């Protein structure tokens, strides 16, 4: 039996660019180049490793996003994923995380999966809740925030390094997992991988294909409302001194004026 | 008055400070009720503390499920209570698990979800939450337009204020839905005795400039003299000099202390995303061109191995 692994990835604005908002208070996707969310590279990596450990496995990378989001899929395919699914529909624009999870869940059901692998959070919204929402919608266990993951027969096992304890977790498949940036360095695509990715299948789906009404998603179907967006006032640089043997004393004096000591 | 459910995060039999902050914020938007899950015998003292900080009612549920299974039992409990009590909002601390619990509760209630609020106030259309986004370069104000608002709030978003209330305990029997991952084993992290990174009023962090794992000793000594938590940049963590649990930055912890001391940290966007909302920022770095100096209230261009010990001695002498 083929182990079907689905990896959910997101195309995000480059965090090193000048990110901002469009007139409708959604993320401005024009202003800054996009790329595969760095934290999703760890998910692709773990999916590939699980696939390599398995006798028979297939890795499908899935995204919801505009035309450009194909770049994120191509990156994952060039790393070694077998095929991709791209949900793209203009009515999706402005979907919040709950609406997005509805679309992804339908796409995953259509694609089929034994294991869904996600990054711990996107690097733009940084909410980190999508894996949990998918588990809820797909009615399968969630095994999240893992720094180590493996599949053993019909069971997924993982290690979570929390603030107060390290936990060993397990759940029967099918399941949703998310992995942290401690799970293992993501591989770089080889030239061969990049060439091969161009020939790999990318299935295009729209809301009709997934049997989702337009008013269930997008700005209309999102249950949170952004009322105002304001650039945070830039911090103004304070005093800078060069240490000439008494830098620590000067710093102590400053901290004393601020009543920290 | 509208009942606001507050999930009380607890550890080692005691209420964690962010839960007291939530109770304080909850009073701005309604009447807080505390929800204490899986606390065992400590539930009574946790309930008493919740009462001192404004909880009119404390719902207590216990069971092995809360500790032996991941997330879902707490979702079951919170959803059940929100429905039974007709809660006007649900507040949860913004931790990794807290956000996952909140998300699933929101989905089950058919509600909108706001995560990582740094401010919360009452508005005409329900609670208004402020979030700090895109590496803290923007402030976004949002409301929930559908269902019972479910909001997670970052630690350090409000100072806990005592406000004695009834704190009457109501035991709750939770109907568990199952389908949760099993916790096979739990190995507690050895406590350093230092404050929790996200909760601490002062954080001292070390970066690439610290040079080696042993170099963190000067960072730790300064932290201890200030009663501070110790943080580390991603570069220092990736080099294996300090544990990942202490990483400050976009992929680590986001901190918002009263005072943040950055030692040997250049201030890449990844790091700034995790500390830019700190009230007062101080940096020590050999490189006068380091971008961290753009953010500071006070910066010392110098060798951290000279400046930090001198500062530590000065603090000790005061």
PDB file of N, CA, C and O in Angstrom, chain B residues 52-121:
ATOM      1  N   UNK B  52      -8.956  35.583  43.353  1.00  0.00           N
ATOM      2  CA  UNK B  52      -8.300  36.824  43.796  1.00  0.00           C
ATOM      3  C   UNK B  52      -8.089  37.785  42.629  1.00  0.00           C
ATOM      4  O   UNK B  52      -7.995  38.994  42.814  1.00  0.00           O
ATOM      5  N   UNK B  53      -7.990  37.233  41.431  1.00  0.00           N
ATOM      6  CA  UNK B  53      -7.757  38.070  40.243  1.00  0.00           C
ATOM      7  C   UNK B  53      -9.019  38.280  39.404  1.00  0.00           C
ATOM      8  O   UNK B  53      -8.949  38.586  38.232  1.00  0.00           O
ATOM      9  N   UNK B  54     -10.182  38.072  40.029  1.00  0.00           N
ATOM     10  CA  UNK B  54     -11.408  38.538  39.388  1.00  0.00           C
ATOM     11  C   UNK B  54     -12.336  37.497  38.819  1.00  0.00           C
ATOM     12  O   UNK B  54     -13.346  37.857  38.205  1.00  0.00           O
ATOM     13  N   UNK B  55     -12.046  36.207  39.008  1.00  0.00           N
ATOM     14  CA  UNK B  55     -12.951  35.198  38.469  1.00  0.00           C
ATOM     15  C   UNK B  55     -14.168  35.042  39.386  1.00  0.00           C
ATOM     16  O   UNK B  55     -14.024  34.712  40.553  1.00  0.00           O
ATOM     17  N   UNK B  56     -15.355  35.293  38.842  1.00  0.00           N
ATOM     18  CA  UNK B  56     -16.573  35.128  39.624  1.00  0.00           C
ATOM     19  C   UNK B  56     -16.852  33.643  39.818  1.00  0.00           C
ATOM     20  O   UNK B  56     -17.233  33.191  40.895  1.00  0.00           O
ATOM     21  N   UNK B  57     -16.646  32.882  38.761  1.00  0.00           N
ATOM     22  CA  UNK B  57     -16.850  31.437  38.815  1.00  0.00           C
ATOM     23  C   UNK B  57     -15.584  30.756  38.310  1.00  0.00           C
ATOM     24  O   UNK B  57     -14.926  31.282  37.413  1.00  0.00           O
ATOM     25  N   UNK B  58     -15.251  29.631  38.915  1.00  0.00           N
ATOM     26  CA  UNK B  58     -14.116  28.846  38.422  1.00  0.00           C
ATOM     27  C   UNK B  58     -14.639  27.459  38.060  1.00  0.00           C
ATOM     28  O   UNK B  58     -15.120  26.731  38.922  1.00  0.00           O
ATOM     29  N   UNK B  59     -14.594  27.134  36.785  1.00  0.00           N
ATOM     30  CA  UNK B  59     -15.016  25.811  36.331  1.00  0.00           C
ATOM     31  C   UNK B  59     -13.820  24.880  36.418  1.00  0.00           C
ATOM     32  O   UNK B  59     -12.768  25.189  35.868  1.00  0.00           O
ATOM     33  N   UNK B  60     -13.995  23.776  37.119  1.00  0.00           N
ATOM     34  CA  UNK B  60     -12.892  22.849  37.312  1.00  0.00           C
ATOM     35  C   UNK B  60     -13.254  21.485  36.726  1.00  0.00           C
ATOM     36  O   UNK B  60     -14.329  20.950  37.003  1.00  0.00           O
ATOM     37  N   UNK B  61     -12.386  20.972  35.879  1.00  0.00           N
ATOM     38  CA  UNK B  61     -12.560  19.610  35.374  1.00  0.00           C
ATOM     39  C   UNK B  61     -11.225  18.899  35.507  1.00  0.00           C
ATOM     40  O   UNK B  61     -10.180  19.484  35.237  1.00  0.00           O
ATOM     41  N   UNK B  62     -11.295  17.663  35.948  1.00  0.00           N
ATOM     42  CA  UNK B  62     -10.062  16.897  36.075  1.00  0.00           C
ATOM     43  C   UNK B  62     -10.227  15.579  35.329  1.00  0.00           C
ATOM     44  O   UNK B  62     -11.341  15.162  35.014  1.00  0.00           O
ATOM     45  N   UNK B  63      -9.115  14.947  35.052  1.00  0.00           N
ATOM     46  CA  UNK B  63      -9.158  13.662  34.359  1.00  0.00           C
ATOM     47  C   UNK B  63      -7.803  13.421  33.735  1.00  0.00           C
ATOM     48  O   UNK B  63      -7.095  14.365  33.384  1.00  0.00           O
ATOM     49  N   UNK B  64      -7.480  12.131  33.597  1.00  0.00           N
ATOM     50  CA  UNK B  64      -6.193  11.776  33.013  1.00  0.00           C
ATOM     51  C   UNK B  64      -6.113  12.266  31.564  1.00  0.00           C
ATOM     52  O   UNK B  64      -5.029  12.531  31.048  1.00  0.00           O
ATOM     53  N   UNK B  65      -7.274  12.399  30.926  1.00  0.00           N
ATOM     54  CA  UNK B  65      -7.296  12.808  29.510  1.00  0.00           C
ATOM     55  C   UNK B  65      -6.535  14.104  29.283  1.00  0.00           C
ATOM     56  O   UNK B  65      -5.877  14.278  28.256  1.00  0.00           O
ATOM     57  N   UNK B  66      -6.625  15.047  30.228  1.00  0.00           N
ATOM     58  CA  UNK B  66      -6.021  16.367  30.014  1.00  0.00           C
ATOM     59  C   UNK B  66      -4.497  16.314  29.929  1.00  0.00           C
ATOM     60  O   UNK B  66      -3.876  17.174  29.328  1.00  0.00           O
ATOM     61  N   UNK B  67      -3.917  15.306  30.596  1.00  0.00           N
ATOM     62  CA  UNK B  67      -2.454  15.210  30.538  1.00  0.00           C
ATOM     63  C   UNK B  67      -1.976  14.092  29.616  1.00  0.00           C
ATOM     64  O   UNK B  67      -0.865  14.144  29.111  1.00  0.00           O
ATOM     65  N   UNK B  68      -2.818  13.072  29.401  1.00  0.00           N
ATOM     66  CA  UNK B  68      -2.376  11.918  28.604  1.00  0.00           C
ATOM     67  C   UNK B  68      -2.646  12.085  27.110  1.00  0.00           C
ATOM     68  O   UNK B  68      -2.191  11.291  26.301  1.00  0.00           O
ATOM     69  N   UNK B  69      -3.443  13.083  26.766  1.00  0.00           N
ATOM     70  CA  UNK B  69      -3.780  13.285  25.359  1.00  0.00           C
ATOM     71  C   UNK B  69      -3.499  14.735  24.964  1.00  0.00           C
ATOM     72  O   UNK B  69      -3.504  15.637  25.801  1.00  0.00           O
ATOM     73  N   UNK B  70      -3.287  14.919  23.676  1.00  0.00           N
ATOM     74  CA  UNK B  70      -2.866  16.225  23.188  1.00  0.00           C
ATOM     75  C   UNK B  70      -4.063  17.098  22.778  1.00  0.00           C
ATOM     76  O   UNK B  70      -4.886  16.672  21.962  1.00  0.00           O
ATOM     77  N   UNK B  71      -4.151  18.276  23.338  1.00  0.00           N
ATOM     78  CA  UNK B  71      -5.017  19.374  22.886  1.00  0.00           C
ATOM     79  C   UNK B  71      -6.524  19.088  22.927  1.00  0.00           C
ATOM     80  O   UNK B  71      -7.286  19.856  23.507  1.00  0.00           O
ATOM     81  N   UNK B  72      -6.953  17.967  22.319  1.00  0.00           N
ATOM     82  CA  UNK B  72      -8.385  17.746  22.099  1.00  0.00           C
ATOM     83  C   UNK B  72      -9.232  17.755  23.382  1.00  0.00           C
ATOM     84  O   UNK B  72     -10.290  18.402  23.401  1.00  0.00           O
ATOM     85  N   UNK B  73      -8.795  17.090  24.483  1.00  0.00           N
ATOM     86  CA  UNK B  73      -9.639  17.130  25.688  1.00  0.00           C
ATOM     87  C   UNK B  73      -9.902  18.558  26.185  1.00  0.00           C
ATOM     88  O   UNK B  73     -11.004  18.868  26.646  1.00  0.00           O
ATOM     89  N   UNK B  74      -8.898  19.424  26.076  1.00  0.00           N
ATOM     90  CA  UNK B  74      -9.097  20.819  26.496  1.00  0.00           C
ATOM     91  C   UNK B  74     -10.057  21.531  25.549  1.00  0.00           C
ATOM     92  O   UNK B  74     -10.846  22.379  25.971  1.00  0.00           O
ATOM     93  N   UNK B  75      -9.981  21.183  24.272  1.00  0.00           N
ATOM     94  CA  UNK B  75     -10.924  21.744  23.293  1.00  0.00           C
ATOM     95  C   UNK B  75     -12.340  21.297  23.643  1.00  0.00           C
ATOM     96  O   UNK B  75     -13.281  22.101  23.625  1.00  0.00           O
ATOM     97  N   UNK B  76     -12.480  20.005  23.987  1.00  0.00           N
ATOM     98  CA  UNK B  76     -13.797  19.476  24.360  1.00  0.00           C
ATOM     99  C   UNK B  76     -14.379  20.267  25.532  1.00  0.00           C
ATOM    100  O   UNK B  76     -15.544  20.681  25.512  1.00  0.00           O
ATOM    101  N   UNK B  77     -13.541  20.474  26.561  1.00  0.00           N
ATOM    102  CA  UNK B  77     -14.008  21.137  27.780  1.00  0.00           C
ATOM    103  C   UNK B  77     -14.399  22.590  27.517  1.00  0.00           C
ATOM    104  O   UNK B  77     -15.466  23.053  27.936  1.00  0.00           O
ATOM    105  N   UNK B  78     -13.551  23.288  26.815  1.00  0.00           N
ATOM    106  CA  UNK B  78     -13.775  24.721  26.597  1.00  0.00           C
ATOM    107  C   UNK B  78     -14.989  24.951  25.688  1.00  0.00           C
ATOM    108  O   UNK B  78     -15.785  25.864  25.928  1.00  0.00           O
ATOM    109  N   UNK B  79     -15.127  24.114  24.673  1.00  0.00           N
ATOM    110  CA  UNK B  79     -16.267  24.253  23.766  1.00  0.00           C
ATOM    111  C   UNK B  79     -17.570  23.977  24.510  1.00  0.00           C
ATOM    112  O   UNK B  79     -18.552  24.726  24.384  1.00  0.00           O
ATOM    113  N   UNK B  80     -17.551  22.895  25.298  1.00  0.00           N
ATOM    114  CA  UNK B  80     -18.753  22.527  26.059  1.00  0.00           C
ATOM    115  C   UNK B  80     -19.182  23.668  26.988  1.00  0.00           C
ATOM    116  O   UNK B  80     -20.353  24.044  27.020  1.00  0.00           O
ATOM    117  N   UNK B  81     -18.197  24.246  27.706  1.00  0.00           N
ATOM    118  CA  UNK B  81     -18.514  25.330  28.640  1.00  0.00           C
ATOM    119  C   UNK B  81     -18.994  26.577  27.905  1.00  0.00           C
ATOM    120  O   UNK B  81     -19.941  27.236  28.348  1.00  0.00           O
ATOM    121  N   UNK B  82     -18.348  26.903  26.806  1.00  0.00           N
ATOM    122  CA  UNK B  82     -18.737  28.108  26.050  1.00  0.00           C
ATOM    123  C   UNK B  82     -20.191  27.997  25.606  1.00  0.00           C
ATOM    124  O   UNK B  82     -20.947  28.971  25.657  1.00  0.00           O
ATOM    125  N   UNK B  83     -20.577  26.795  25.194  1.00  0.00           N
ATOM    126  CA  UNK B  83     -21.963  26.588  24.747  1.00  0.00           C
ATOM    127  C   UNK B  83     -22.928  26.601  25.925  1.00  0.00           C
ATOM    128  O   UNK B  83     -23.941  27.294  25.899  1.00  0.00           O
ATOM    129  N   UNK B  84     -22.616  25.825  26.976  1.00  0.00           N
ATOM    130  CA  UNK B  84     -23.522  25.706  28.125  1.00  0.00           C
ATOM    131  C   UNK B  84     -23.742  27.045  28.820  1.00  0.00           C
ATOM    132  O   UNK B  84     -24.836  27.348  29.268  1.00  0.00           O
ATOM    133  N   UNK B  85     -22.676  27.842  28.939  1.00  0.00           N
ATOM    134  CA  UNK B  85     -22.755  29.077  29.713  1.00  0.00           C
ATOM    135  C   UNK B  85     -23.096  30.281  28.843  1.00  0.00           C
ATOM    136  O   UNK B  85     -23.215  31.405  29.348  1.00  0.00           O
ATOM    137  N   UNK B  86     -23.173  30.070  27.541  1.00  0.00           N
ATOM    138  CA  UNK B  86     -23.461  31.195  26.642  1.00  0.00           C
ATOM    139  C   UNK B  86     -22.401  32.279  26.745  1.00  0.00           C
ATOM    140  O   UNK B  86     -22.702  33.476  26.798  1.00  0.00           O
ATOM    141  N   UNK B  87     -21.136  31.835  26.769  1.00  0.00           N
ATOM    142  CA  UNK B  87     -20.023  32.790  26.951  1.00  0.00           C
ATOM    143  C   UNK B  87     -20.024  33.858  25.866  1.00  0.00           C
ATOM    144  O   UNK B  87     -20.402  33.595  24.725  1.00  0.00           O
ATOM    145  N   UNK B  88     -19.584  35.056  26.250  1.00  0.00           N
ATOM    146  CA  UNK B  88     -19.528  36.165  25.299  1.00  0.00           C
ATOM    147  C   UNK B  88     -18.183  36.230  24.591  1.00  0.00           C
ATOM    148  O   UNK B  88     -18.055  36.867  23.545  1.00  0.00           O
ATOM    149  N   UNK B  89     -17.171  35.588  25.181  1.00  0.00           N
ATOM    150  CA  UNK B  89     -15.858  35.512  24.547  1.00  0.00           C
ATOM    151  C   UNK B  89     -15.053  34.438  25.260  1.00  0.00           C
ATOM    152  O   UNK B  89     -15.365  34.072  26.395  1.00  0.00           O
ATOM    153  N   UNK B  90     -14.039  33.939  24.570  1.00  0.00           N
ATOM    154  CA  UNK B  90     -13.136  32.943  25.148  1.00  0.00           C
ATOM    155  C   UNK B  90     -11.712  33.464  24.985  1.00  0.00           C
ATOM    156  O   UNK B  90     -11.309  33.834  23.883  1.00  0.00           O
ATOM    157  N   UNK B  91     -10.963  33.532  26.094  1.00  0.00           N
ATOM    158  CA  UNK B  91      -9.579  34.013  26.052  1.00  0.00           C
ATOM    159  C   UNK B  91      -8.609  32.898  26.429  1.00  0.00           C
ATOM    160  O   UNK B  91      -8.832  32.177  27.400  1.00  0.00           O
ATOM    161  N   UNK B  92      -7.541  32.789  25.656  1.00  0.00           N
ATOM    162  CA  UNK B  92      -6.529  31.755  25.881  1.00  0.00           C
ATOM    163  C   UNK B  92      -5.160  32.415  25.728  1.00  0.00           C
ATOM    164  O   UNK B  92      -4.995  33.348  24.933  1.00  0.00           O
ATOM    165  N   UNK B  93      -4.166  31.932  26.496  1.00  0.00           N
ATOM    166  CA  UNK B  93      -2.808  32.461  26.356  1.00  0.00           C
ATOM    167  C   UNK B  93      -2.203  32.027  25.028  1.00  0.00           C
ATOM    168  O   UNK B  93      -2.360  30.895  24.591  1.00  0.00           O
ATOM    169  N   UNK B  94      -1.487  32.946  24.395  1.00  0.00           N
ATOM    170  CA  UNK B  94      -0.809  32.654  23.118  1.00  0.00           C
ATOM    171  C   UNK B  94       0.448  31.828  23.320  1.00  0.00           C
ATOM    172  O   UNK B  94       1.546  32.345  23.260  1.00  0.00           O
ATOM    173  N   UNK B  95       0.273  30.546  23.572  1.00  0.00           N
ATOM    174  CA  UNK B  95       1.408  29.629  23.515  1.00  0.00           C
ATOM    175  C   UNK B  95       1.138  28.741  22.309  1.00  0.00           C
ATOM    176  O   UNK B  95       0.068  28.826  21.705  1.00  0.00           O
ATOM    177  N   UNK B  96       2.098  27.895  21.956  1.00  0.00           N
ATOM    178  CA  UNK B  96       1.862  26.999  20.831  1.00  0.00           C
ATOM    179  C   UNK B  96       0.592  26.191  21.035  1.00  0.00           C
ATOM    180  O   UNK B  96      -0.302  26.182  20.185  1.00  0.00           O
ATOM    181  N   UNK B  97       0.468  25.547  22.203  1.00  0.00           N
ATOM    182  CA  UNK B  97      -0.719  24.742  22.472  1.00  0.00           C
ATOM    183  C   UNK B  97      -1.959  25.603  22.653  1.00  0.00           C
ATOM    184  O   UNK B  97      -3.034  25.262  22.177  1.00  0.00           O
ATOM    185  N   UNK B  98      -1.797  26.748  23.324  1.00  0.00           N
ATOM    186  CA  UNK B  98      -2.932  27.633  23.561  1.00  0.00           C
ATOM    187  C   UNK B  98      -3.595  28.068  22.262  1.00  0.00           C
ATOM    188  O   UNK B  98      -4.828  28.088  22.138  1.00  0.00           O
ATOM    189  N   UNK B  99      -2.776  28.391  21.286  1.00  0.00           N
ATOM    190  CA  UNK B  99      -3.329  28.827  20.001  1.00  0.00           C
ATOM    191  C   UNK B  99      -4.058  27.694  19.290  1.00  0.00           C
ATOM    192  O   UNK B  99      -5.101  27.910  18.676  1.00  0.00           O
ATOM    193  N   UNK B 100      -3.497  26.481  19.409  1.00  0.00           N
ATOM    194  CA  UNK B 100      -4.158  25.335  18.770  1.00  0.00           C
ATOM    195  C   UNK B 100      -5.503  25.033  19.432  1.00  0.00           C
ATOM    196  O   UNK B 100      -6.485  24.726  18.744  1.00  0.00           O
ATOM    197  N   UNK B 101      -5.539  25.133  20.758  1.00  0.00           N
ATOM    198  CA  UNK B 101      -6.801  24.915  21.473  1.00  0.00           C
ATOM    199  C   UNK B 101      -7.831  25.958  21.019  1.00  0.00           C
ATOM    200  O   UNK B 101      -8.959  25.632  20.655  1.00  0.00           O
ATOM    201  N   UNK B 102      -7.407  27.216  21.021  1.00  0.00           N
ATOM    202  CA  UNK B 102      -8.315  28.306  20.653  1.00  0.00           C
ATOM    203  C   UNK B 102      -8.859  28.112  19.239  1.00  0.00           C
ATOM    204  O   UNK B 102     -10.058  28.322  18.979  1.00  0.00           O
ATOM    205  N   UNK B 103      -7.990  27.708  18.326  1.00  0.00           N
ATOM    206  CA  UNK B 103      -8.409  27.556  16.925  1.00  0.00           C
ATOM    207  C   UNK B 103      -9.499  26.501  16.784  1.00  0.00           C
ATOM    208  O   UNK B 103     -10.512  26.707  16.107  1.00  0.00           O
ATOM    209  N   UNK B 104      -9.303  25.384  17.452  1.00  0.00           N
ATOM    210  CA  UNK B 104     -10.287  24.300  17.315  1.00  0.00           C
ATOM    211  C   UNK B 104     -11.586  24.653  18.027  1.00  0.00           C
ATOM    212  O   UNK B 104     -12.670  24.282  17.566  1.00  0.00           O
ATOM    213  N   UNK B 105     -11.487  25.375  19.145  1.00  0.00           N
ATOM    214  CA  UNK B 105     -12.704  25.835  19.826  1.00  0.00           C
ATOM    215  C   UNK B 105     -13.476  26.784  18.908  1.00  0.00           C
ATOM    216  O   UNK B 105     -14.698  26.672  18.748  1.00  0.00           O
ATOM    217  N   UNK B 106     -12.753  27.707  18.268  1.00  0.00           N
ATOM    218  CA  UNK B 106     -13.404  28.664  17.369  1.00  0.00           C
ATOM    219  C   UNK B 106     -14.126  27.926  16.247  1.00  0.00           C
ATOM    220  O   UNK B 106     -15.286  28.236  15.920  1.00  0.00           O
ATOM    221  N   UNK B 107     -13.464  26.939  15.680  1.00  0.00           N
ATOM    222  CA  UNK B 107     -14.077  26.184  14.583  1.00  0.00           C
ATOM    223  C   UNK B 107     -15.347  25.475  15.058  1.00  0.00           C
ATOM    224  O   UNK B 107     -16.386  25.515  14.399  1.00  0.00           O
ATOM    225  N   UNK B 108     -15.269  24.862  16.229  1.00  0.00           N
ATOM    226  CA  UNK B 108     -16.450  24.135  16.741  1.00  0.00           C
ATOM    227  C   UNK B 108     -17.595  25.073  17.081  1.00  0.00           C
ATOM    228  O   UNK B 108     -18.759  24.700  16.989  1.00  0.00           O
ATOM    229  N   UNK B 109     -17.257  26.290  17.515  1.00  0.00           N
ATOM    230  CA  UNK B 109     -18.307  27.249  17.882  1.00  0.00           C
ATOM    231  C   UNK B 109     -18.805  28.020  16.669  1.00  0.00           C
ATOM    232  O   UNK B 109     -19.750  28.784  16.772  1.00  0.00           O
ATOM    233  N   UNK B 110     -18.154  27.839  15.526  1.00  0.00           N
ATOM    234  CA  UNK B 110     -18.517  28.627  14.340  1.00  0.00           C
ATOM    235  C   UNK B 110     -18.164  30.084  14.556  1.00  0.00           C
ATOM    236  O   UNK B 110     -18.917  30.989  14.206  1.00  0.00           O
ATOM    237  N   UNK B 111     -16.997  30.313  15.144  1.00  0.00           N
ATOM    238  CA  UNK B 111     -16.586  31.667  15.538  1.00  0.00           C
ATOM    239  C   UNK B 111     -15.333  32.115  14.826  1.00  0.00           C
ATOM    240  O   UNK B 111     -14.514  31.287  14.419  1.00  0.00           O
ATOM    241  N   UNK B 112     -15.165  33.427  14.746  1.00  0.00           N
ATOM    242  CA  UNK B 112     -13.916  33.981  14.251  1.00  0.00           C
ATOM    243  C   UNK B 112     -12.834  33.845  15.320  1.00  0.00           C
ATOM    244  O   UNK B 112     -13.123  33.723  16.511  1.00  0.00           O
ATOM    245  N   UNK B 113     -11.587  33.869  14.863  1.00  0.00           N
ATOM    246  CA  UNK B 113     -10.441  33.647  15.747  1.00  0.00           C
ATOM    247  C   UNK B 113      -9.425  34.767  15.562  1.00  0.00           C
ATOM    248  O   UNK B 113      -9.102  35.143  14.434  1.00  0.00           O
ATOM    249  N   UNK B 114      -8.943  35.307  16.670  1.00  0.00           N
ATOM    250  CA  UNK B 114      -7.834  36.266  16.622  1.00  0.00           C
ATOM    251  C   UNK B 114      -6.720  35.707  17.500  1.00  0.00           C
ATOM    252  O   UNK B 114      -6.971  35.315  18.648  1.00  0.00           O
ATOM    253  N   UNK B 115      -5.508  35.643  16.955  1.00  0.00           N
ATOM    254  CA  UNK B 115      -4.386  35.130  17.754  1.00  0.00           C
ATOM    255  C   UNK B 115      -3.379  36.243  18.038  1.00  0.00           C
ATOM    256  O   UNK B 115      -3.317  37.247  17.320  1.00  0.00           O
ATOM    257  N   UNK B 116      -2.594  36.044  19.096  1.00  0.00           N
ATOM    258  CA  UNK B 116      -1.458  36.912  19.408  1.00  0.00           C
ATOM    259  C   UNK B 116      -1.833  38.375  19.624  1.00  0.00           C
ATOM    260  O   UNK B 116      -1.103  39.278  19.199  1.00  0.00           O
ATOM    261  N   UNK B 117      -2.988  38.617  20.270  1.00  0.00           N
ATOM    262  CA  UNK B 117      -3.346  39.992  20.610  1.00  0.00           C
ATOM    263  C   UNK B 117      -2.332  40.536  21.616  1.00  0.00           C
ATOM    264  O   UNK B 117      -1.830  39.797  22.469  1.00  0.00           O
ATOM    265  N   UNK B 118      -2.011  41.830  21.496  1.00  0.00           N
ATOM    266  CA  UNK B 118      -1.124  42.467  22.481  1.00  0.00           C
ATOM    267  C   UNK B 118      -1.891  43.512  23.295  1.00  0.00           C
ATOM    268  O   UNK B 118      -1.352  44.103  24.222  1.00  0.00           O
ATOM    269  N   UNK B 119      -3.164  43.702  22.933  1.00  0.00           N
ATOM    270  CA  UNK B 119      -4.005  44.679  23.628  1.00  0.00           C
ATOM    271  C   UNK B 119      -5.455  44.247  23.394  1.00  0.00           C
ATOM    272  O   UNK B 119      -5.775  43.693  22.342  1.00  0.00           O
ATOM    273  N   UNK B 120      -6.300  44.483  24.378  1.00  0.00           N
ATOM    274  CA  UNK B 120      -7.699  44.079  24.255  1.00  0.00           C
ATOM    275  C   UNK B 120      -8.567  45.113  24.941  1.00  0.00           C
ATOM    276  O   UNK B 120      -8.290  45.503  26.067  1.00  0.00           O
ATOM    277  N   UNK B 121      -9.595  45.572  24.238  1.00  0.00           N
ATOM    278  CA  UNK B 121     -10.510  46.535  24.873  1.00  0.00           C
ATOM    279  C   UNK B 121     -11.926  46.299  24.369  1.00  0.00           C
ATOM    280  O   UNK B 121     -12.131  45.646  23.346  1.00  0.00           O
TER     281      UNK B 121
END
